[in-house]
Every structure is written in C-alpha cells, then in structure tokens.
mmCIF file of C-alpha atoms and ligand atoms in Angstrom:
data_model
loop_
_atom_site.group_PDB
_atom_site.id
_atom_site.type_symbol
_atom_site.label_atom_id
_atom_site.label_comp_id
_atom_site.label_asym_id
_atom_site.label_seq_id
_atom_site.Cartn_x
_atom_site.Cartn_y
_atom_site.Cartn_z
ATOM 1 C CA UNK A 159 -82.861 12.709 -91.221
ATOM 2 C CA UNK A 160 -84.803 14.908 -88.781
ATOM 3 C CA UNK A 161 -86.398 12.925 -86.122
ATOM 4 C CA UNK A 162 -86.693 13.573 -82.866
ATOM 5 C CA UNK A 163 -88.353 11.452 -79.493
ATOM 6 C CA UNK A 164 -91.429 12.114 -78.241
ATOM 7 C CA UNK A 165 -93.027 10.748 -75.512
ATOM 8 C CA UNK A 166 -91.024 10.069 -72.060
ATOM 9 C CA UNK A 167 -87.659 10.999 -73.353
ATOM 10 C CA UNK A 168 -89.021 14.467 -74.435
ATOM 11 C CA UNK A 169 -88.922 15.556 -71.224
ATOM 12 C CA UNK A 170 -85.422 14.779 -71.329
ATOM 13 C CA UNK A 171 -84.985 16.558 -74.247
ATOM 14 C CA UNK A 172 -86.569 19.463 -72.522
ATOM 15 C CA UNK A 173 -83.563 18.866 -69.727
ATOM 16 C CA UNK A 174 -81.034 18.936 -71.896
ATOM 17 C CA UNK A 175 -82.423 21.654 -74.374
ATOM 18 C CA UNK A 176 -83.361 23.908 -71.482
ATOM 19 C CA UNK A 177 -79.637 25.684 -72.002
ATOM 20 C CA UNK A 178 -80.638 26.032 -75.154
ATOM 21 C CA UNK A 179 -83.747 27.759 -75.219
ATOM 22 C CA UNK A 180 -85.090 29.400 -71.658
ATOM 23 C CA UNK A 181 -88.466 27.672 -70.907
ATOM 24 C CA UNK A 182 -88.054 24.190 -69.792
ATOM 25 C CA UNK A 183 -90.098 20.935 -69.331
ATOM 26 C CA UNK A 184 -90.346 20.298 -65.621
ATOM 27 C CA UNK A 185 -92.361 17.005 -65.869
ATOM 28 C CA UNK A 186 -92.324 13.596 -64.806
ATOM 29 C CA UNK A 187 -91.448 11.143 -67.299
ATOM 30 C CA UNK A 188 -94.434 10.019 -68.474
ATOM 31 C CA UNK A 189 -95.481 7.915 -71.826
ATOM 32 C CA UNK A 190 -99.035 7.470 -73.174
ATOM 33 C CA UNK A 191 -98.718 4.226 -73.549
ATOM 34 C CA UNK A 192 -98.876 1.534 -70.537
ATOM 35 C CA UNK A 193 -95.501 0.104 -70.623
ATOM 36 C CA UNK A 194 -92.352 1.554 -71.703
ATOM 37 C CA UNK A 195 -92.024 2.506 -75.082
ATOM 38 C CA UNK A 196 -90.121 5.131 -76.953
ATOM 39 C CA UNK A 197 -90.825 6.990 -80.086
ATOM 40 C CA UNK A 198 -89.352 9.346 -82.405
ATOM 41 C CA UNK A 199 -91.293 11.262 -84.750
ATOM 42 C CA UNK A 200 -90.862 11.434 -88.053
ATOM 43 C CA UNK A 201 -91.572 13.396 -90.307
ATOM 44 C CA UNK A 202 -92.238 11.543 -93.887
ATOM 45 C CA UNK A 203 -93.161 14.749 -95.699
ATOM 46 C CA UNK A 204 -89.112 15.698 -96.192
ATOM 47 C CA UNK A 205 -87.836 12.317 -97.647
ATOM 48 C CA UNK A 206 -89.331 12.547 -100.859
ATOM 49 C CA UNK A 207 -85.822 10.706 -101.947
ATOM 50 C CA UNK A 208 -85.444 8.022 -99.341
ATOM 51 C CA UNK A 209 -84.191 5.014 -100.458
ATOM 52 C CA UNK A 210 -84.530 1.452 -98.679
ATOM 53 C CA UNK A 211 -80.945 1.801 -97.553
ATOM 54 C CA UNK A 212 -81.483 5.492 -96.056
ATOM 55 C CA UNK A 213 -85.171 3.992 -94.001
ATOM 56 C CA UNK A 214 -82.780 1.061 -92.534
ATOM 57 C CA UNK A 215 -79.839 3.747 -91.415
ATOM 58 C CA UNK A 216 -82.426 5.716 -89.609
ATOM 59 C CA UNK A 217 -83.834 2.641 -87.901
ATOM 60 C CA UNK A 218 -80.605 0.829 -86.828
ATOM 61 C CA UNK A 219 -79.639 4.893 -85.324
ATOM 62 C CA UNK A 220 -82.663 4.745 -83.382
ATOM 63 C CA UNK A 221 -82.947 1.119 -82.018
ATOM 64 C CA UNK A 222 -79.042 1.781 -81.071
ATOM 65 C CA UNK A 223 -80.543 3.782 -78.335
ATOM 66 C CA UNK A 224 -83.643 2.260 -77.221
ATOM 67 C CA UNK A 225 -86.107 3.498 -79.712
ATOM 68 C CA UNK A 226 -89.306 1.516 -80.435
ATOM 69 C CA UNK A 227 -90.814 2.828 -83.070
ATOM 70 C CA UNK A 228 -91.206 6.036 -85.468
ATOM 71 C CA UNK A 229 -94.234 8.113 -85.531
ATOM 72 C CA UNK A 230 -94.280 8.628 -89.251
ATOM 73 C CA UNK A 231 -95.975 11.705 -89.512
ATOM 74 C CA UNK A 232 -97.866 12.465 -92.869
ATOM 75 C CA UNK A 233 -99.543 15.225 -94.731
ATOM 76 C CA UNK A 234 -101.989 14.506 -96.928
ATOM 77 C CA UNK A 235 -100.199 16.958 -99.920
ATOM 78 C CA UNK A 236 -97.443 14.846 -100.598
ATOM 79 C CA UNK A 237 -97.518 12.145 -103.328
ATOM 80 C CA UNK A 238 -95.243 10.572 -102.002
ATOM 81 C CA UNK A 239 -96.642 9.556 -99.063
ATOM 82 C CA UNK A 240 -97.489 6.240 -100.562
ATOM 83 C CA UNK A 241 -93.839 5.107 -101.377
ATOM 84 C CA UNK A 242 -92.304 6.568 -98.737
ATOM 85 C CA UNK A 243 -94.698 4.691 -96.544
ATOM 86 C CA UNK A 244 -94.024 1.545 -98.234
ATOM 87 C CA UNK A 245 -90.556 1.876 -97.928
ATOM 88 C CA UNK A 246 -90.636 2.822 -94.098
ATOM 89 C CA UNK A 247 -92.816 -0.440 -93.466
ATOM 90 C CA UNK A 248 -90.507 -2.372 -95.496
ATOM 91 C CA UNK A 249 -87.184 -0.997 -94.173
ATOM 92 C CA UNK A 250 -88.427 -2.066 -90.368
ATOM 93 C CA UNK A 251 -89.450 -5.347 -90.948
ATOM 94 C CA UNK A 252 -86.263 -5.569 -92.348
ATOM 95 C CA UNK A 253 -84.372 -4.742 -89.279
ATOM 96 C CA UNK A 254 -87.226 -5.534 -86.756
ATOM 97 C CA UNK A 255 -88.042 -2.188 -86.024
ATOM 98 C CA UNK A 256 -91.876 -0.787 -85.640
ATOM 99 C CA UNK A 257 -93.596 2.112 -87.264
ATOM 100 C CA UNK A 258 -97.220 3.909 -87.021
ATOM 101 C CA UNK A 259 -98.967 6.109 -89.132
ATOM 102 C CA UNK A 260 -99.638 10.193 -87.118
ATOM 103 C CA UNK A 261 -101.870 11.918 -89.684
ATOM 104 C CA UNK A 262 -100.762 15.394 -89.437
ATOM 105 C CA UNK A 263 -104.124 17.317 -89.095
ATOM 106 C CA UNK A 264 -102.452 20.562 -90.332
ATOM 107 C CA UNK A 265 -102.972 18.650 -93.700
ATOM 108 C CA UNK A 266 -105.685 16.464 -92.964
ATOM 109 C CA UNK A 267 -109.414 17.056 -92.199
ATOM 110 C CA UNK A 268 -112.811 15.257 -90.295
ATOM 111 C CA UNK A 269 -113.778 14.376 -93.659
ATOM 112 C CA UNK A 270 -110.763 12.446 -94.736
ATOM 113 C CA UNK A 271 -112.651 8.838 -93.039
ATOM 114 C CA UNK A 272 -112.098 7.253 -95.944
ATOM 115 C CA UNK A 273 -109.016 7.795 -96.916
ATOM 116 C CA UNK A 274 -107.494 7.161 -93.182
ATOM 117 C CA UNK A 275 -109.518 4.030 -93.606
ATOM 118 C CA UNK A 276 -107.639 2.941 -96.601
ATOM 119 C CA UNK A 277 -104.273 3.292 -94.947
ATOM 120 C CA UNK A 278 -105.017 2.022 -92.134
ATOM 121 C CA UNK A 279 -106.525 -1.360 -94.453
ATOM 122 C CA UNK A 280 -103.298 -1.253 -95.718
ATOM 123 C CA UNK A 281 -101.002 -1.228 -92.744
ATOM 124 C CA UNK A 282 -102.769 -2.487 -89.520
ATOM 125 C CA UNK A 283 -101.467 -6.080 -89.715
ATOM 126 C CA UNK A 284 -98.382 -5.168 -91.500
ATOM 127 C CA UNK A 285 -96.062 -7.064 -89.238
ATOM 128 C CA UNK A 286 -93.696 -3.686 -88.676
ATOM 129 C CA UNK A 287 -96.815 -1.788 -87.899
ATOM 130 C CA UNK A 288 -96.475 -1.316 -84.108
ATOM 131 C CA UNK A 289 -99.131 -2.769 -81.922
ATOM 132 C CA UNK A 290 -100.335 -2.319 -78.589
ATOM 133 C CA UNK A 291 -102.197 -5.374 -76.821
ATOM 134 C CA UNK A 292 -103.127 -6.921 -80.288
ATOM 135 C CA UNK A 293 -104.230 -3.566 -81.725
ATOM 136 C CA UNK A 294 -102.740 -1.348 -84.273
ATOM 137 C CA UNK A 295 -101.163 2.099 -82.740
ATOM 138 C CA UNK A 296 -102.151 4.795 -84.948
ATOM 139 C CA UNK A 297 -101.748 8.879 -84.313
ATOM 140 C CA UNK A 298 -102.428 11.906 -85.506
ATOM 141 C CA UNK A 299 -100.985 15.272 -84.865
ATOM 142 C CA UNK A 300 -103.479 17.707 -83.547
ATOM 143 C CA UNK A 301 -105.954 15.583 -84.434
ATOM 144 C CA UNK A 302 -107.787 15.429 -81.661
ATOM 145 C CA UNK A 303 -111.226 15.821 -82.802
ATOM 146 C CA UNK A 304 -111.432 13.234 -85.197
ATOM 147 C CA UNK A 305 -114.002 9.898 -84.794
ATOM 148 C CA UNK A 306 -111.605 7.006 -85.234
ATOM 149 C CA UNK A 307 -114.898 5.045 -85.491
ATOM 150 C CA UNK A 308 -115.552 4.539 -88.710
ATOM 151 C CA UNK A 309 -112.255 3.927 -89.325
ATOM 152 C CA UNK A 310 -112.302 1.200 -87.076
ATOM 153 C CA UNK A 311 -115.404 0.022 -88.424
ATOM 154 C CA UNK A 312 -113.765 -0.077 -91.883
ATOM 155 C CA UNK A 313 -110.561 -1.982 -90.647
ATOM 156 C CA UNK A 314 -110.602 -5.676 -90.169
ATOM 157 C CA UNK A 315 -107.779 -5.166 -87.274
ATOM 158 C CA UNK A 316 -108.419 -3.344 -83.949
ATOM 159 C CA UNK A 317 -106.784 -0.473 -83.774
ATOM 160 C CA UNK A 318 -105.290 1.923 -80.896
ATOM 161 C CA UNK A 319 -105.705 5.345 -81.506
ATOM 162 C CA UNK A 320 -103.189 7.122 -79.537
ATOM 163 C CA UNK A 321 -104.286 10.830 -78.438
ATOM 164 C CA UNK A 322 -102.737 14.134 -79.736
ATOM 165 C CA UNK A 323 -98.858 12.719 -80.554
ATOM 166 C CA UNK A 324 -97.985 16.760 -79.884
ATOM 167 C CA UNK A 325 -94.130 17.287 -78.962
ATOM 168 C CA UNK A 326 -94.133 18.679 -75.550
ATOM 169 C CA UNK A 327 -90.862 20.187 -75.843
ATOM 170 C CA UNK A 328 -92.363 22.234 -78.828
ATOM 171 C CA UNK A 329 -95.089 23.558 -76.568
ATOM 172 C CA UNK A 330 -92.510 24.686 -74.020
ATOM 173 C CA UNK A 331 -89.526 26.267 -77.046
ATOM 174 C CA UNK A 332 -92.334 29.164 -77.616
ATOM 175 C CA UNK A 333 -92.467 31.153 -81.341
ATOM 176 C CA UNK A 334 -90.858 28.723 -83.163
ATOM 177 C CA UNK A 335 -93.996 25.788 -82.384
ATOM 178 C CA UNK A 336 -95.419 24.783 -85.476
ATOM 179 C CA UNK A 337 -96.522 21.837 -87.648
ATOM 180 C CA UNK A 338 -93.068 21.101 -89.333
ATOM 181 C CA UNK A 339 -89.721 20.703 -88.024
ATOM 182 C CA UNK A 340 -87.997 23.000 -90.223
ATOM 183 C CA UNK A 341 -87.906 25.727 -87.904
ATOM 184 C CA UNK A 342 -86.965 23.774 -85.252
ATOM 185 C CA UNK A 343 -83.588 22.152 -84.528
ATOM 186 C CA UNK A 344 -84.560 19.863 -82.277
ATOM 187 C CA UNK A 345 -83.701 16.722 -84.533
ATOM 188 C CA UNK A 346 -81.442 13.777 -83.251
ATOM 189 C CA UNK A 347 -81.101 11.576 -86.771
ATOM 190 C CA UNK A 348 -78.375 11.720 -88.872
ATOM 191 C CA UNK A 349 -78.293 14.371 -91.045
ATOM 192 C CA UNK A 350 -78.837 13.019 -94.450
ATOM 193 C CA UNK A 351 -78.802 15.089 -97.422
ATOM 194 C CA UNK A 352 -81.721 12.611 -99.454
ATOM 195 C CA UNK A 353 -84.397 14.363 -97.742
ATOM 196 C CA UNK A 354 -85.689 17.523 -99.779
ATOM 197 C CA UNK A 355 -84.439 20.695 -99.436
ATOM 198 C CA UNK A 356 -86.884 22.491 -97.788
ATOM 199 C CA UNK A 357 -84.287 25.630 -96.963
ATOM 200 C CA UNK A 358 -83.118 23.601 -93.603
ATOM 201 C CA UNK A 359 -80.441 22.550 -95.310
ATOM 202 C CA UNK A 360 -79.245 26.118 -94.694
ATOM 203 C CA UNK A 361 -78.566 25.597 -90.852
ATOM 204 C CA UNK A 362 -78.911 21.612 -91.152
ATOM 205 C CA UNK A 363 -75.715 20.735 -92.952
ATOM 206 C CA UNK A 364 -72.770 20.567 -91.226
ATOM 207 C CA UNK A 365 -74.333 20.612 -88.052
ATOM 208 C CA UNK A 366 -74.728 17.439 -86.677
ATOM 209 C CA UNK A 367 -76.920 16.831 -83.655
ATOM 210 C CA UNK A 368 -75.864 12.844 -83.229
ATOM 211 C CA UNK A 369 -73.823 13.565 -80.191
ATOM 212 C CA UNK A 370 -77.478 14.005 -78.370
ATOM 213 C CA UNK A 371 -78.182 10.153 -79.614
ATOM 214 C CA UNK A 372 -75.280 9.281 -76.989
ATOM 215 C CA UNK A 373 -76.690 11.395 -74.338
ATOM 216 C CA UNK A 374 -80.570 10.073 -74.638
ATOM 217 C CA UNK A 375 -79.402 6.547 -74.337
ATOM 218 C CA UNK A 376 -78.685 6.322 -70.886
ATOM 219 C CA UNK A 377 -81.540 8.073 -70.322
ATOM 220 C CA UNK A 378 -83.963 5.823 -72.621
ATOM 221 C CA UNK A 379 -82.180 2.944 -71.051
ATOM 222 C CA UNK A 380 -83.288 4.421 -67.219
ATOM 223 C CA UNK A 381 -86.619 5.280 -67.946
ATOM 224 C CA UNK A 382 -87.579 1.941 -69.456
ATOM 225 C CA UNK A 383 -85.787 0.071 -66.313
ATOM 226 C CA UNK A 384 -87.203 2.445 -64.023
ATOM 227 C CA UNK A 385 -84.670 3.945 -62.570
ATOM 228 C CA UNK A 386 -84.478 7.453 -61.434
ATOM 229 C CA UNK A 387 -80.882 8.486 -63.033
ATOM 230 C CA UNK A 388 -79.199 6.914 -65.820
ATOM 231 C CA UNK A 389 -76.598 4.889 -65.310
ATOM 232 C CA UNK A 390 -72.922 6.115 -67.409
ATOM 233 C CA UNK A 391 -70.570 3.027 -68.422
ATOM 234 C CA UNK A 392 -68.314 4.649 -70.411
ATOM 235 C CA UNK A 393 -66.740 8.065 -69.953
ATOM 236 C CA UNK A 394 -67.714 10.638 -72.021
ATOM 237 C CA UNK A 395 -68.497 14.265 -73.043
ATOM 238 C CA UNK A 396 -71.026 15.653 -75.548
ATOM 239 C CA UNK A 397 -70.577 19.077 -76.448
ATOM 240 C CA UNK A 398 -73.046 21.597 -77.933
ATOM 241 C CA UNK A 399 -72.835 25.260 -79.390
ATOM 242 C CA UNK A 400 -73.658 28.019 -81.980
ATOM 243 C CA UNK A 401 -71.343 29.150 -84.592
ATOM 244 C CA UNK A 402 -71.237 32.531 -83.682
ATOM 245 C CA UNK A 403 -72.045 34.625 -80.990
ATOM 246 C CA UNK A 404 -75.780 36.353 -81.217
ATOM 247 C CA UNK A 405 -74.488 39.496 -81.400
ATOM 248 C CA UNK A 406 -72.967 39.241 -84.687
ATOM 249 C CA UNK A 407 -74.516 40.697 -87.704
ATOM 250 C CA UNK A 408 -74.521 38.006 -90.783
ATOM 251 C CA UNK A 409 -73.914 40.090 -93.605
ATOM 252 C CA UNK A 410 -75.437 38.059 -96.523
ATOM 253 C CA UNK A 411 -79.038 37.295 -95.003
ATOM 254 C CA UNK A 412 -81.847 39.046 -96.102
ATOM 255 C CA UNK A 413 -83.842 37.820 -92.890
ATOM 256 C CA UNK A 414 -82.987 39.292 -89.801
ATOM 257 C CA UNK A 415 -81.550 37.671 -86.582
ATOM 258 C CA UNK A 416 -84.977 35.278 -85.456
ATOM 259 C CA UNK A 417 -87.218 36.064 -82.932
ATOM 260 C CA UNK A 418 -86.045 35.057 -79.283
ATOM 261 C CA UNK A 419 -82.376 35.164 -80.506
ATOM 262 C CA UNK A 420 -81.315 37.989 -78.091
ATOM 263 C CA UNK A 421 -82.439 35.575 -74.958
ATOM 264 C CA UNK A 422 -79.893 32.711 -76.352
ATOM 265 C CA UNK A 423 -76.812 32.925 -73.874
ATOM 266 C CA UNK A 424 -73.187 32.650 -75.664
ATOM 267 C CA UNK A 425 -72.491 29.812 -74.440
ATOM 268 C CA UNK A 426 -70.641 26.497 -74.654
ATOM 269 C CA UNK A 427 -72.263 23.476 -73.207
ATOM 270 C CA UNK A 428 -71.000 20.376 -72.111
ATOM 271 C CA UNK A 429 -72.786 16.993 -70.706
ATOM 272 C CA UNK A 430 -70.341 15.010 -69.044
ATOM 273 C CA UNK A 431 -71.524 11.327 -68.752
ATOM 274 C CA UNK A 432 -68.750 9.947 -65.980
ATOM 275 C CA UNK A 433 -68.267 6.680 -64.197
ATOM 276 C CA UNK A 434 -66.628 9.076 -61.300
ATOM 277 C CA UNK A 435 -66.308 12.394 -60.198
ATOM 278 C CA UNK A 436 -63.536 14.675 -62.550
ATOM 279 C CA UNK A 437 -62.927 17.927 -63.697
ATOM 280 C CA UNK A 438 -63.928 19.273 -66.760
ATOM 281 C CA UNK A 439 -61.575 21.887 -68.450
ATOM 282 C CA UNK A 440 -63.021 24.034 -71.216
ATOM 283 C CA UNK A 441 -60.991 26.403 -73.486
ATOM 284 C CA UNK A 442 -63.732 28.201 -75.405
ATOM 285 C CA UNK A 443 -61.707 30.376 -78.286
ATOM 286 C CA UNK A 444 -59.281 33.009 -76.978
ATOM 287 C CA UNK A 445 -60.844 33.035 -73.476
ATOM 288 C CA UNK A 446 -58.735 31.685 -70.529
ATOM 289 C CA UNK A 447 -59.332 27.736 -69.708
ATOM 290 C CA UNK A 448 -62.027 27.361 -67.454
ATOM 291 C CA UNK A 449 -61.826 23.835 -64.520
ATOM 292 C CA UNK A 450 -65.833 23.145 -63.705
ATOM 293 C CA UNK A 451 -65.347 19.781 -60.857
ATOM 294 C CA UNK A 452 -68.315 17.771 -62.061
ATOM 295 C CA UNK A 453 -69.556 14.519 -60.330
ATOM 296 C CA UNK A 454 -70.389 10.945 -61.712
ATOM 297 C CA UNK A 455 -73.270 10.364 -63.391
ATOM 298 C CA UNK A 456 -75.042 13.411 -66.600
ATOM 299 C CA UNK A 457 -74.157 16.797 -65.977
ATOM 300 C CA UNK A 458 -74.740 20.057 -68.311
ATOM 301 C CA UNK A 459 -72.087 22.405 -67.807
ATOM 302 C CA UNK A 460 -71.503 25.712 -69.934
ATOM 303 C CA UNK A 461 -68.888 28.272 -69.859
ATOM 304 C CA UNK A 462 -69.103 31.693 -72.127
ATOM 305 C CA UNK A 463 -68.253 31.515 -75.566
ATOM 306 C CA UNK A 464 -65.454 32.550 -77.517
ATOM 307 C CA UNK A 465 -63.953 32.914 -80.690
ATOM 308 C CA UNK A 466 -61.818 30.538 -82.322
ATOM 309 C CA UNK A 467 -61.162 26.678 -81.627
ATOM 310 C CA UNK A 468 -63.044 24.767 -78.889
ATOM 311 C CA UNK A 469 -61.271 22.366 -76.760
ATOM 312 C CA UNK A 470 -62.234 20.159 -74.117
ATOM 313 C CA UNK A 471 -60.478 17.690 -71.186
ATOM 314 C CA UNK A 472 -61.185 15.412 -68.833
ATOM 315 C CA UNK A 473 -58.698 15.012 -65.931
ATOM 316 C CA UNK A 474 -59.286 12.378 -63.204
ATOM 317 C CA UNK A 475 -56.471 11.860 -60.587
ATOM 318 C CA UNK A 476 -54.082 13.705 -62.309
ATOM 319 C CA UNK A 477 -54.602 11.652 -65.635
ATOM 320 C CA UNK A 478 -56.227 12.854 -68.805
ATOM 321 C CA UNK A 479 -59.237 10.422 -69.454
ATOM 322 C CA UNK A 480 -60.935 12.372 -72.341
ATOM 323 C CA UNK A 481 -60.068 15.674 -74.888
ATOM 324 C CA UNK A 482 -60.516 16.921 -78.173
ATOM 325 C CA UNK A 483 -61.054 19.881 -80.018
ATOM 326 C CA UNK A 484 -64.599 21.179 -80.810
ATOM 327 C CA UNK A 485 -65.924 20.194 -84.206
ATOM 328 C CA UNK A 486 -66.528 23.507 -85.703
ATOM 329 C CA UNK A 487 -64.404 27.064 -84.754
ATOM 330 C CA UNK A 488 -66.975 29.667 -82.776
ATOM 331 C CA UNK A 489 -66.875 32.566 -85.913
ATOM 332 C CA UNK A 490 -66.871 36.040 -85.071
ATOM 333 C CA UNK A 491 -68.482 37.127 -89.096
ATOM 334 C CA UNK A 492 -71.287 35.507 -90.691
ATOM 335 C CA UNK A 493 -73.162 35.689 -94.092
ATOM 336 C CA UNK A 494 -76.300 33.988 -93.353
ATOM 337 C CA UNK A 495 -78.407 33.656 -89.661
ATOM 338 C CA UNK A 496 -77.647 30.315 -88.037
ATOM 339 C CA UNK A 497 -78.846 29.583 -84.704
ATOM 340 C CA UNK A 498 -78.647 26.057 -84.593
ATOM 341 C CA UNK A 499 -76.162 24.639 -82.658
ATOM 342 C CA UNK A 500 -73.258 21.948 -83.345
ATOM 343 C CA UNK A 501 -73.081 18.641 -81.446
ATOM 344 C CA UNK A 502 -70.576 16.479 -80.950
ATOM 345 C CA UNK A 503 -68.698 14.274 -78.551
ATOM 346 C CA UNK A 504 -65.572 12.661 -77.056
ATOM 347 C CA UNK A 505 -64.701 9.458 -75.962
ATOM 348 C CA UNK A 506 -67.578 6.976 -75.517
HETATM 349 C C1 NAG B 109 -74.608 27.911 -66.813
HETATM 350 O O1 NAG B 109 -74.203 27.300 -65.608
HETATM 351 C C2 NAG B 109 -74.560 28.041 -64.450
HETATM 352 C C3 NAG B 109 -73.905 27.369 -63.277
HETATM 353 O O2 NAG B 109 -74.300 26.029 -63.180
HETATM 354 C C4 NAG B 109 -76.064 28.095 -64.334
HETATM 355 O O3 NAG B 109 -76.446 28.815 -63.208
HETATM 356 C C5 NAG B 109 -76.615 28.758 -65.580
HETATM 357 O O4 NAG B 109 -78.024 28.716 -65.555
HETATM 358 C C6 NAG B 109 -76.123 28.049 -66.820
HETATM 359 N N1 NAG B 109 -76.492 28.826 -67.980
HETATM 360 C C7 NAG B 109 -77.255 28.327 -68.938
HETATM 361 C C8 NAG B 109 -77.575 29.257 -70.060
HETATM 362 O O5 NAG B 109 -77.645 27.194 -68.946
#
C-alpha cells in the first residue's frame, strides 16, 4: 500500500529523499502533537479492494517501526469509504494499532458539518480510534478553515482536531505537490496490488520502497527517545535508484520525460546503517568499483550510475560484513517513463 509518515519523521524523509529530489527539509523534528507520536498517512481512497487481512499487513509493517497510528485520509467521492473505514478500525483493534479520520478537503467542503458529524458519531470512542488526552484525534487535509464546532457539538466524545495534516516533504518536492499520492513516490508500505489501479501501478510494481521502512526505524526509534542520532544495531545497507538513466528516451510512452526530470542526478545511493566505521564498495553497471570510507552510525552515499547489474560490499578489517547485488539491472532502453526509484537492502 502507499503510505507514507508524516509528522516528525517527515523531516527525515526529507533527509533521506533530498538525493532524490533537490529541495530539502532543513527542520527540526517537530510533531504536532505533545508527546511523541508517529503517523503515516494513508490514503483510503486507493484500497477500494482491501481485505481484513491486507488492513492488518499494513499495520503490523508500520508498528514494526514505531508507527502509532494511520492518518486515513478520505474523499468524500468514494463509496467505499464506509467499508474501507470499517475495515481499517477493525483491522487495528485487531492488532492494537490506532487510526484517525483526515477529511481530505480537496473532496470535502464547509458545508459537509453533518456528514463529518456522523463519522465522527461513529468512530470517536471506537477503541482503535486514536486519542489524545481523552479526546478523539481527528484531521483533515487542507482543511484548515473548517469550524470543528458543531461537530463537536454533535459528538458525545471530545474530540482533538489536529491542524492542516499537510506532508511537509510534499511542500518542499515542488511540481509534483498535490492532493493524491499517485504522482508522488514517496510511499514506504508494501506494495500491494489490492489497491485500485489508478495508473501507479505503472511505476509502482516492481519497485519496492520497503528498504526505507529499515532506514526510518532507527530514526523513529531516536526521535521518540530523544536522542539526537539514531542508534544502528545491526549492520546494514539500503540501497536506492532509477531504472534508467534520465537521459534515455522510453520509446513506448506517449507522455514525455516529467517535469524536473533533467535536475535528477544518475545516481546510485546508498545509506549505510553501521555499528563501526567501514568502507563501502559500489560497482554501479560497467563503471569501475568505487571504495567511499563511511563512519558508524546513517550515512547517504551515491556514486554515478551505470548500466547493468548493481553490486554492493561492506569490508571492515579486511573482512566482508555485508554484499549483494542490486535488485533490479540500471537499463539503458525503456518503453514507458519511470522515475521512481528501486529500494532495497542488505544484511539487517
Ligand atoms: C553525492 O555525494 C557527494 C559527496 O558526498 C555530495 O557532495 C553530493 O551532493 C551527492 N549527490 C547527490 C545527488 O546527493
């Protein structure tokens, strides 16, 4: 599924994305909340299909790294919003997980009281519905206008309405900012093929982004301890690139390279997570191997790109701790556009 954080760890999803795309997130961790939670935002509107079974995967991925709670985010269009809803509630009480309602105001309007109200009747005691000091968390996604109120009024729970649950790191990736996901490949769930296809299936499939899960969870785990850097236990590398260079022409698309595409660097990057300093040896395609010493603790190194198989190494004293190949072969031919990028990971 696509989810991503929000919150806190979206600055650190700025950190790590800022290879990715140019403009970067230089803010202090910060969460809306008092205390130290962790969301990831969901967005309901694609899992038309979702089972039970698929709602509890998702969860147990996200609590595996420190997650709190999704921010199921709903349009008002779908009629499935009602089931799926249901389902997500269910599916974390289940496995003791927390959800909240963010009514996407891209679908939603001022006049909608009423209906809000109704959900919000419907869910504020649930017990997976995620409180805050007795009082039921509830978003919306530029929103920000709207009199919770009545609403409040009309609900025999309190209820926390959180401000403007916007994605910082969309404000900061430029063009591609908008009110779905789609366009953006920013998600961290595993990719699950019960979720409609909306045409992301195109550059979602087959591109898995769950090496990022490993990377965040140090990370999640340090800012809810308070701790300035995260702390690695296990050795490990999580690597991260496109499938082709950007220079390449697809030859089957009848879209264009996208916006922004010609300020992507061809490049190969690699987080090493390491109890102690090493060196990190790269062979990107048919260039020469490249050594990058790296120190303990979560570093982003990249080398340029090339063409063929990817393989990476960890050496330590003379000993190889870590390799493996890359996941997917760097292609120098194409038939459709696809700038996403591949993530995976070694060791761990
Ligand atoms: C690649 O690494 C170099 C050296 O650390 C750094 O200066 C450069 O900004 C990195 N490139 C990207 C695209 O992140």
């Amino acid at each position: 599924m696509i989810w991503k954080i929000l919150f806190g760890v979206t600055a650190i999803l700025a950190q790590i994305l800022q290879a990715l795309a140019a403009p970067t997130l230089d803010s202090q961790l910060t969460s809306q909340l008092p205390g130290k939670y962790v969301f990831a935002h969901f967005m309901v509107g694609i899992v038309k299909d979702y089972q039970l079974s698929n709602w509890k995967e998702d969860m147990a991925a996200a609590q595996s790294i420190g997650i709190n709670a999704f921010a199921l985010n709903c349009a008002s269009i779908d009629s499935y919003t009602p089931t799926q809803l249901a389902l997500a509630y269910e599916a974390a009480e289940q496995v003791n997980f927390k959800v909240f309602i963010s009514f996407d105001f891209a679908y939603w309007t001022n006049g909608d009281t009423a209906k809000i109200t109704e959900y919000m009747k419907q869910y504020a005691s649930h017990p997976a519905q995620m409180q805050y000091k007795g009082a039921a968390v509830v978003s919306t996604f530029v929103g920000d206008s709207f009199n919770w109120d009545p609403v409040r009024q009309g609900t025999p729970h309190p209820i926390y309405a959180l401000p403007n649950l916007q994605d910082p790191a969309d404000a900061t990736t430029g063009p591609a900012k908008s009110a779905d996901d789609y366009g953006e490949s920013h998600y961290i769930g595993p990719y699950s093929a019960h979720h409609s296809d909306d045409g992301s299936s195109q550059w979602a499939a087959n591109m898995p982004h769950d090496g990022w899960r490993n990377l965040f969870k140090p990370y999640i785990a340090a800012y809810k301890s308070g701790a300035k850097t995260p702390t690695v236990e296990v050795d490990e590398v999580v690597y991260w690139y496109r499938p082709t260079p950007k220079g390449v022409v697809c030859t089957g698309d009848i879209l264009s390279a996208p916006m922004g595409a010609n300020m992507l660097s061809d490049s190969v990057f690699v987080a090493t997570m390491l109890t102690s300093p090493a060196t990190l040896t790269v062979q990107s395609g048919d260039n020469a191997p490249v050594n990058i010493d790296v120190p303990a603790g979560i570093v982003t190194s990249n080398v340029s790109m090339g063409i063929g198989g990817q393989s990476f190494k960890v050496t330590r004293n003379g000993q190889t701790i870590l390799s493996g190949q890359g996941g997917l072969a760097v292609k120098d031919n194409c038939v459709n556009y696809n700038f996403n990028v591949y993530v995976g990971s070694i060791g761990g």
